[in-house]
mmCIF file of C-alpha atoms in Angstrom:
data_model
loop_
_atom_site.group_PDB
_atom_site.id
_atom_site.type_symbol
_atom_site.label_atom_id
_atom_site.label_comp_id
_atom_site.label_asym_id
_atom_site.label_seq_id
_atom_site.Cartn_x
_atom_site.Cartn_y
_atom_site.Cartn_z
ATOM 1 C CA MET A 191 -25.455 1.492 -36.385
ATOM 2 C CA LYS A 192 -26.523 3.558 -33.418
ATOM 3 C CA ASP A 193 -25.244 7.098 -33.124
ATOM 4 C CA GLN A 194 -27.080 8.093 -29.956
ATOM 5 C CA ILE A 195 -26.423 6.672 -26.502
ATOM 6 C CA SER A 196 -29.256 7.021 -24.036
ATOM 7 C CA GLU A 197 -28.721 7.452 -20.310
ATOM 8 C CA ASP A 198 -30.277 4.046 -19.683
ATOM 9 C CA GLU A 199 -27.833 2.444 -22.064
ATOM 10 C CA LEU A 200 -24.913 4.252 -20.443
ATOM 11 C CA ASN A 201 -26.085 3.101 -17.020
ATOM 12 C CA ARG A 202 -26.276 -0.470 -18.285
ATOM 13 C CA ILE A 203 -22.706 -0.342 -19.621
ATOM 14 C CA LEU A 204 -21.446 1.300 -16.442
ATOM 15 C CA ALA A 205 -23.050 -1.407 -14.315
ATOM 16 C CA GLN A 206 -20.965 -4.059 -16.110
ATOM 17 C CA PRO A 207 -17.395 -2.829 -15.651
ATOM 18 C CA ALA A 208 -14.558 -4.811 -17.197
ATOM 19 C CA GLN A 209 -13.078 -7.201 -14.624
ATOM 20 C CA ILE A 210 -9.388 -6.757 -13.843
ATOM 21 C CA ALA A 211 -7.458 -10.008 -14.147
ATOM 22 C CA ASP A 212 -5.667 -11.076 -10.954
ATOM 23 C CA ARG A 213 -2.457 -12.163 -12.766
ATOM 24 C CA GLY A 214 -0.599 -13.009 -9.559
ATOM 25 C CA PHE A 215 -1.564 -9.851 -7.693
ATOM 26 C CA THR A 216 -3.015 -11.645 -4.650
ATOM 27 C CA GLU A 217 0.117 -13.783 -4.388
ATOM 28 C CA GLN A 218 2.344 -10.685 -4.530
ATOM 29 C CA VAL A 219 0.422 -9.088 -1.676
ATOM 30 C CA ARG A 220 0.520 -12.338 0.318
ATOM 31 C CA THR A 221 4.324 -12.512 -0.131
ATOM 32 C CA ARG A 222 4.758 -8.894 0.993
ATOM 33 C CA LEU A 223 2.553 -9.476 4.024
ATOM 34 C CA LYS A 224 4.491 -12.574 5.071
ATOM 35 C CA LYS A 225 7.805 -10.777 4.590
ATOM 36 C CA SER A 226 6.712 -7.805 6.655
ATOM 37 C CA GLU A 227 5.336 -10.116 9.370
ATOM 38 C CA SER A 228 8.586 -12.089 9.633
ATOM 39 C CA LYS A 229 10.623 -8.865 9.771
ATOM 40 C CA ARG A 230 8.360 -7.601 12.528
ATOM 41 C CA MET A 231 8.869 -10.834 14.470
ATOM 42 C CA VAL A 232 12.672 -10.702 14.134
ATOM 43 C CA VAL A 233 12.817 -7.065 15.246
ATOM 44 C CA PHE A 234 10.480 -7.841 18.149
ATOM 45 C CA ALA A 235 12.621 -10.810 19.204
ATOM 46 C CA ALA A 236 15.840 -8.793 18.919
ATOM 47 C CA ILE A 237 14.429 -6.004 21.057
ATOM 48 C CA ALA A 238 13.140 -8.521 23.606
ATOM 49 C CA VAL A 239 16.574 -10.171 23.839
ATOM 50 C CA PHE A 240 18.268 -6.798 24.190
ATOM 51 C CA TRP A 241 16.001 -5.566 26.986
ATOM 52 C CA THR A 242 16.147 -8.891 28.808
ATOM 53 C CA ALA A 243 19.935 -8.884 28.683
ATOM 54 C CA LEU A 244 20.023 -5.280 29.811
ATOM 55 C CA ALA A 245 17.638 -5.964 32.700
ATOM 56 C CA ILE A 246 19.698 -8.965 33.848
ATOM 57 C CA LEU A 247 22.908 -6.999 33.551
ATOM 58 C CA ILE A 248 21.593 -4.073 35.576
ATOM 59 C CA GLY A 249 19.822 -6.260 38.106
ATOM 60 C CA PHE A 250 22.423 -8.947 38.649
ATOM 61 C CA PRO A 251 25.747 -7.883 37.104
ATOM 62 C CA GLU A 252 28.008 -10.127 39.162
ATOM 63 C CA GLN A 253 25.763 -13.182 38.910
ATOM 64 C CA LEU A 254 25.544 -12.721 35.151
ATOM 65 C CA LEU A 255 29.295 -12.535 34.740
ATOM 66 C CA ASN A 256 29.783 -15.544 36.994
ATOM 67 C CA SER A 257 27.109 -17.541 35.179
ATOM 68 C CA LEU A 258 28.844 -16.880 31.889
ATOM 69 C CA SER A 259 31.827 -18.614 33.541
ATOM 70 C CA LEU A 260 34.193 -16.867 31.207
ATOM 71 C CA PRO A 261 37.684 -16.174 32.426
ATOM 72 C CA ASP A 262 38.368 -12.589 33.377
ATOM 73 C CA THR A 263 40.959 -12.401 30.660
ATOM 74 C CA VAL A 264 38.211 -12.509 28.037
ATOM 75 C CA PHE A 265 36.716 -9.317 29.425
ATOM 76 C CA GLU A 266 40.102 -7.772 29.926
ATOM 77 C CA ASP A 267 41.030 -8.527 26.311
ATOM 78 C CA LEU A 268 37.680 -7.184 25.197
ATOM 79 C CA PHE A 269 38.150 -4.094 27.310
ATOM 80 C CA VAL A 270 41.600 -3.452 25.850
ATOM 81 C CA THR A 271 40.279 -3.980 22.311
ATOM 82 C CA LEU A 272 37.440 -1.539 22.912
ATOM 83 C CA ILE A 273 39.870 1.031 24.271
ATOM 84 C CA ASP A 274 42.043 0.570 21.191
ATOM 85 C CA ILE A 275 39.119 0.961 18.827
ATOM 86 C CA LEU A 276 37.223 3.756 20.545
ATOM 87 C CA PRO A 277 38.880 7.172 20.597
ATOM 88 C CA LEU A 278 38.503 7.620 24.360
ATOM 89 C CA ARG A 279 40.612 9.734 26.639
ATOM 90 C CA GLU A 280 42.868 7.584 28.762
ATOM 91 C CA SER A 281 41.433 8.822 32.043
ATOM 92 C CA LEU A 282 37.881 8.192 30.891
ATOM 93 C CA ALA A 283 38.814 4.807 29.550
ATOM 94 C CA PHE A 284 40.042 3.617 32.896
ATOM 95 C CA GLU A 285 36.774 4.658 34.486
ATOM 96 C CA LEU A 286 35.029 2.018 32.440
ATOM 97 C CA SER A 287 34.272 -1.048 34.459
ATOM 98 C CA ARG A 288 34.034 -4.647 33.396
ATOM 99 C CA ASN A 289 30.247 -4.296 33.442
ATOM 100 C CA SER A 290 30.414 -1.369 31.121
ATOM 101 C CA SER A 291 32.402 -3.468 28.690
ATOM 102 C CA LEU A 292 29.742 -6.146 28.767
ATOM 103 C CA LEU A 293 27.066 -3.520 28.242
ATOM 104 C CA GLY A 294 29.063 -2.251 25.304
ATOM 105 C CA VAL A 295 29.219 -5.745 23.851
ATOM 106 C CA ILE A 296 25.461 -6.216 24.162
ATOM 107 C CA PHE A 297 24.842 -2.827 22.601
ATOM 108 C CA THR A 298 27.254 -3.605 19.752
ATOM 109 C CA VAL A 299 25.561 -6.949 19.116
ATOM 110 C CA PHE A 300 22.176 -5.253 19.057
ATOM 111 C CA LEU A 301 23.483 -2.552 16.713
ATOM 112 C CA ALA A 302 24.993 -5.173 14.400
ATOM 113 C CA LEU A 303 21.704 -7.070 14.390
ATOM 114 C CA PHE A 304 19.800 -3.894 13.586
ATOM 115 C CA ILE A 305 22.177 -3.015 10.721
ATOM 116 C CA ALA A 306 21.928 -6.576 9.390
ATOM 117 C CA LEU A 307 18.142 -6.310 9.411
ATOM 118 C CA LYS A 308 18.253 -2.976 7.616
ATOM 119 C CA LEU A 309 20.611 -4.386 4.997
ATOM 120 C CA GLY A 310 18.340 -7.402 4.645
ATOM 121 C CA GLU A 311 15.396 -5.133 3.862
ATOM 122 C CA GLU A 312 17.288 -3.626 0.911
ATOM 123 C CA MET B 158 -9.397 -10.101 13.867
ATOM 124 C CA LEU B 159 -7.759 -10.659 10.522
ATOM 125 C CA ARG B 160 -4.151 -10.386 11.682
ATOM 126 C CA ASP B 161 -3.524 -13.712 10.068
ATOM 127 C CA THR B 162 -1.935 -13.359 6.628
ATOM 128 C CA SER B 163 -3.814 -16.314 5.140
ATOM 129 C CA ALA B 164 -7.174 -14.955 6.192
ATOM 130 C CA PHE B 165 -6.225 -11.528 4.933
ATOM 131 C CA SER B 166 -5.084 -13.003 1.607
ATOM 132 C CA SER B 167 -8.613 -14.335 1.108
ATOM 133 C CA LEU B 168 -9.876 -10.832 1.666
ATOM 134 C CA VAL B 169 -7.380 -9.514 -0.904
ATOM 135 C CA ALA B 170 -8.522 -12.110 -3.443
ATOM 136 C CA MET B 171 -12.138 -11.131 -2.802
ATOM 137 C CA HIS B 172 -11.706 -7.374 -3.184
ATOM 138 C CA GLN B 173 -8.684 -6.943 -5.462
ATOM 139 C CA GLY B 174 -10.805 -6.728 -8.623
ATOM 140 C CA LYS B 175 -12.822 -3.759 -7.430
ATOM 141 C CA VAL B 176 -9.933 -1.952 -5.761
ATOM 142 C CA ARG B 177 -7.688 -2.335 -8.799
ATOM 143 C CA GLY B 178 -10.490 -1.498 -11.230
ATOM 144 C CA PHE B 179 -11.198 1.679 -9.253
ATOM 145 C CA LEU B 180 -7.512 2.645 -9.161
ATOM 146 C CA LEU B 181 -7.007 1.895 -12.858
ATOM 147 C CA ARG B 182 -9.789 4.305 -13.717
ATOM 148 C CA LEU B 183 -7.996 6.955 -11.652
ATOM 149 C CA THR B 184 -4.379 6.373 -12.641
ATOM 150 C CA HIS B 185 -4.836 5.118 -16.248
ATOM 151 C CA ASP B 186 -1.582 3.243 -15.729
ATOM 152 C CA TYR B 187 -1.343 -0.468 -14.967
ATOM 153 C CA ASP B 188 1.937 -0.401 -13.038
ATOM 154 C CA SER B 189 0.995 2.620 -10.915
ATOM 155 C CA MET B 190 -2.380 1.023 -10.246
ATOM 156 C CA ASN B 191 -0.744 -2.214 -9.053
ATOM 157 C CA ASP B 192 1.677 -0.320 -6.794
ATOM 158 C CA LEU B 193 -1.152 1.687 -5.240
ATOM 159 C CA ALA B 194 -3.333 -1.409 -4.869
ATOM 160 C CA GLN B 195 -0.528 -3.233 -3.038
ATOM 161 C CA GLU B 196 -0.021 -0.263 -0.728
ATOM 162 C CA THR B 197 -3.774 -0.161 -0.163
ATOM 163 C CA PHE B 198 -3.904 -3.757 1.038
ATOM 164 C CA ILE B 199 -0.713 -3.478 3.100
ATOM 165 C CA THR B 200 -2.121 -0.353 4.792
ATOM 166 C CA ALA B 201 -5.436 -2.123 5.347
ATOM 167 C CA PHE B 202 -3.606 -5.069 6.949
ATOM 168 C CA LYS B 203 -1.742 -2.773 9.314
ATOM 169 C CA LYS B 204 -4.887 -0.814 10.212
ATOM 170 C CA ILE B 205 -7.342 -3.690 10.308
ATOM 171 C CA SER B 206 -8.013 -3.004 14.001
ATOM 172 C CA GLN B 207 -9.371 0.418 13.014
ATOM 173 C CA PHE B 208 -12.024 -1.091 10.753
ATOM 174 C CA LYS B 209 -15.460 -0.587 12.231
ATOM 175 C CA GLY B 210 -18.488 -2.651 11.406
ATOM 176 C CA ASP B 211 -20.616 0.404 10.610
ATOM 177 C CA GLN B 212 -19.243 0.500 7.069
ATOM 178 C CA SER B 213 -18.616 -2.141 4.419
ATOM 179 C CA MET B 214 -15.157 -3.665 4.006
ATOM 180 C CA ALA B 215 -15.277 -2.718 0.302
ATOM 181 C CA GLY B 216 -16.046 0.909 1.212
ATOM 182 C CA TRP B 217 -13.238 0.993 3.757
ATOM 183 C CA LEU B 218 -10.763 -0.401 1.216
ATOM 184 C CA MET B 219 -11.933 2.101 -1.424
ATOM 185 C CA LYS B 220 -11.329 4.945 1.002
ATOM 186 C CA ILE B 221 -7.781 3.743 1.677
ATOM 187 C CA ALA B 222 -7.234 3.279 -2.072
ATOM 188 C CA PHE B 223 -8.452 6.799 -2.836
ATOM 189 C CA ASN B 224 -6.184 8.247 -0.137
ATOM 190 C CA GLN B 225 -3.247 6.319 -1.597
ATOM 191 C CA TYR B 226 -4.085 7.775 -5.002
ATOM 192 C CA LEU B 227 -4.272 11.332 -3.624
ATOM 193 C CA GLN B 228 -0.907 10.888 -1.875
ATOM 194 C CA SER B 229 0.697 9.610 -5.058
ATOM 195 C CA GLN B 230 -0.674 12.568 -7.007
ATOM 196 C CA ARG B 231 0.862 14.980 -4.548
ATOM 197 C CA LYS B 232 4.221 13.339 -5.067
ATOM 198 C CA LYS B 233 4.501 13.500 -8.815
ATOM 199 C CA SER B 234 4.142 15.990 -11.580
ATOM 200 C CA ARG B 235 0.726 15.113 -12.882
ATOM 201 C CA GLN B 236 0.668 16.631 -16.356
ATOM 202 C CA GLN B 237 3.795 14.830 -17.494
ATOM 203 C CA GLU B 238 2.595 11.513 -16.089
ATOM 204 C CA ILE B 239 -0.814 11.668 -17.757
ATOM 205 C CA GLY B 240 0.753 12.269 -21.157
ATOM 206 C CA GLU B 241 2.847 9.131 -20.781
ATOM 207 C CA GLN B 242 0.058 7.084 -19.253
ATOM 208 C CA LEU B 243 -2.412 7.672 -22.077
ATOM 209 C CA LYS B 244 0.113 6.395 -24.595
ATOM 210 C CA ALA B 245 0.674 3.270 -22.507
ATOM 211 C CA ILE B 246 -2.999 2.485 -22.051
ATOM 212 C CA ALA B 247 -3.668 2.448 -25.770
ATOM 213 C CA GLU B 248 -1.095 -0.304 -26.219
ATOM 214 C CA VAL B 249 -1.873 -2.712 -23.385
ATOM 215 C CA HIS B 250 -5.505 -2.025 -22.624
ATOM 216 C CA THR B 251 -7.036 -5.430 -23.343
ATOM 217 C CA SER B 252 -4.392 -7.335 -21.378
ATOM 218 C CA PHE B 253 -5.470 -5.672 -18.122
ATOM 219 C CA TYR B 254 -8.813 -7.414 -18.027
ATOM 220 C CA GLU B 255 -10.571 -10.712 -17.996
ATOM 221 C CA PRO B 256 -12.247 -11.268 -21.375
ATOM 222 C CA VAL B 257 -14.095 -8.056 -22.185
ATOM 223 C CA SER B 258 -16.537 -6.882 -24.809
ATOM 224 C CA ALA B 259 -15.755 -4.061 -27.244
ATOM 225 C CA GLU B 260 -18.425 -2.037 -25.450
ATOM 226 C CA GLN B 261 -16.622 -2.411 -22.114
ATOM 227 C CA LEU B 262 -13.299 -1.472 -23.688
ATOM 228 C CA ASP B 263 -14.857 1.628 -25.258
ATOM 229 C CA LEU B 264 -16.174 2.599 -21.845
ATOM 230 C CA GLU B 265 -12.783 2.099 -20.154
ATOM 231 C CA ALA B 266 -11.111 4.160 -22.890
ATOM 232 C CA ALA B 267 -13.708 6.916 -22.488
ATOM 233 C CA MET B 268 -13.230 6.877 -18.706
ATOM 234 C CA THR B 269 -9.582 7.871 -19.172
ATOM 235 C CA ASN B 270 -10.801 11.253 -20.412
ATOM 236 C CA LEU B 271 -12.701 12.092 -17.233
ATOM 237 C CA ASN B 272 -11.079 13.881 -14.349
ATOM 238 C CA SER B 273 -10.334 11.734 -11.306
ATOM 239 C CA GLN B 274 -13.245 13.049 -9.216
ATOM 240 C CA GLN B 275 -15.767 12.284 -11.970
ATOM 241 C CA ALA B 276 -14.249 8.863 -12.686
ATOM 242 C CA ALA B 277 -14.187 8.006 -8.976
ATOM 243 C CA ALA B 278 -17.798 9.071 -8.333
ATOM 244 C CA ILE B 279 -19.165 7.263 -11.387
ATOM 245 C CA THR B 280 -17.184 4.101 -10.669
ATOM 246 C CA LEU B 281 -18.286 3.942 -7.045
ATOM 247 C CA CYS B 282 -21.968 4.702 -7.621
ATOM 248 C CA HIS B 283 -22.693 3.229 -11.052
ATOM 249 C CA SER B 284 -20.205 0.388 -11.393
ATOM 250 C CA TYR B 285 -19.825 -0.800 -7.784
ATOM 251 C CA GLY B 286 -23.238 0.068 -6.383
ATOM 252 C CA PHE B 287 -22.268 2.422 -3.557
ATOM 253 C CA SER B 288 -24.842 5.027 -2.543
ATOM 254 C CA HIS B 289 -24.118 8.738 -3.019
ATOM 255 C CA ARG B 290 -23.640 9.037 0.731
ATOM 256 C CA GLU B 291 -21.139 6.160 0.831
ATOM 257 C CA ALA B 292 -19.244 7.610 -2.138
ATOM 258 C CA ALA B 293 -19.131 10.995 -0.387
ATOM 259 C CA GLU B 294 -17.666 9.291 2.674
ATOM 260 C CA ILE B 295 -15.057 7.438 0.603
ATOM 261 C CA LEU B 296 -14.051 10.492 -1.429
ATOM 262 C CA GLN B 297 -14.365 12.840 1.563
ATOM 263 C CA ILE B 298 -16.471 15.381 -0.300
ATOM 264 C CA PRO B 299 -20.102 16.567 0.130
ATOM 265 C CA VAL B 300 -22.927 14.423 -1.285
ATOM 266 C CA GLY B 301 -23.933 17.291 -3.586
ATOM 267 C CA THR B 302 -20.462 17.345 -5.132
ATOM 268 C CA VAL B 303 -20.649 13.608 -5.765
ATOM 269 C CA LYS B 304 -23.944 14.068 -7.608
ATOM 270 C CA THR B 305 -22.557 16.955 -9.649
ATOM 271 C CA ASN B 306 -19.443 14.966 -10.575
ATOM 272 C CA ILE B 307 -21.583 12.026 -11.674
ATOM 273 C CA LEU B 308 -23.836 14.279 -13.784
ATOM 274 C CA ARG B 309 -20.921 16.047 -15.505
ATOM 275 C CA GLY B 310 -18.987 12.810 -15.927
ATOM 276 C CA LYS B 311 -21.902 11.017 -17.518
ATOM 277 C CA GLU B 312 -22.485 13.922 -19.910
ATOM 278 C CA ASN B 313 -18.845 13.644 -20.951
ATOM 279 C CA LEU B 314 -19.075 9.872 -21.306
ATOM 280 C CA VAL B 315 -22.144 10.120 -23.563
ATOM 281 C CA LYS B 316 -20.279 12.544 -25.831
ATOM 282 C CA LEU B 317 -17.141 10.403 -25.856
ATOM 283 C CA LEU B 318 -18.988 7.147 -26.516
ATOM 284 C CA GLN B 319 -21.068 8.766 -29.264
ATOM 285 C CA SER B 320 -17.935 9.965 -31.010
ATOM 286 C CA THR B 321 -16.499 6.433 -30.668
ATOM 287 C CA THR B 322 -19.544 4.824 -32.288
ATOM 288 C CA VAL B 323 -19.527 7.434 -35.075
ATOM 289 C CA GLU B 324 -15.846 6.686 -35.754
ATOM 290 C CA GLU B 325 -16.563 2.955 -35.798
ATOM 291 C CA ALA B 326 -19.468 3.497 -38.196
ATOM 292 C CA GLN B 327 -17.246 5.529 -40.521
ATOM 293 C CA LEU B 328 -14.521 2.878 -40.433
ATOM 294 C CA GLY B 329 -17.103 0.101 -40.946
#
C-alpha cells in the first residue's frame, strides 16, 4: 500500500476528473430557454399591438372609431362606467373625450395583459 | 449566431459536464451547483452576441460560471452553508458522477477541503487543460496568483490524499 503520493501521480489523477452525470440537466436548461423565449415573444407582441393601436388612435382617431363601427352608446356606456369606477372630479371627468375613453380602454387592456403575464411567470 | 434554442441546447450538452464539474468543486453542493450552472447557461444564451472568437467557448462559459459563483457567495452567509454542504456531500457523493474510480472519489473529497481560488485554479489548469494565462483571465486575477494558488492547492491535496491512503491502509 502506497503512503506517498508523488506530484506526477497527483497530476495524473487531476487530469482524469470524475465526469458529472447529465441526469436531465440539458433538458432542464432547454425547457427554461424555450419558456423565456416564448415569454419574450408574447411581451414583444403585446407591446407591438399596444404601440400600433396607440399610433392609429393618435393619427386617425375618427377613422378608427368609425372603422370599429360600434354604436356611440358603447363608448358612452364605457365612459360612464369609467367615471363611476375612477375617483375623478366631476369637472375633470367631463373634459374627457370619447377618444380618451378609447385610449383608457387600450391602456387597461395592455395593463391587464401585462399583469396576466406577470402572474403567468409565477 | 446561436440564438436558436436547439442549437444552444447542443452547446449546453457539450459543455455542461465541465461547467458543472467546475462549479461542484467550488460549491461542494449538488443543488447549488445545478442552480448556478443553469444560470450560467441562461446568461450565456442572453449574452451570446458578446462572445468573441478570440477566446474558447469553454473559457467564456467558465468565466460566466465563476462570476455566478462569486455573486452567489456574496448573497449568502458562507460559513453556515459550508458546514451544511460538507455533510451533504459525504452522503450523495457517488451519485453525482458517471461511474468513477475510488481514486477519483478520493480526489473529489480532498478538493472540498481547498479554498475556492485553489480549487478553481487547479481544476482549470490541471483537469480542464487551460493555460495559466487563460485561467487568470477566467478568474480575473494575475497569472502569478494563479500559479501560487495551484502550488498551495496541490501541496494541500498531497497531504489530504496521503492521509486518505493511510486511513485506508489502517482499515484494510
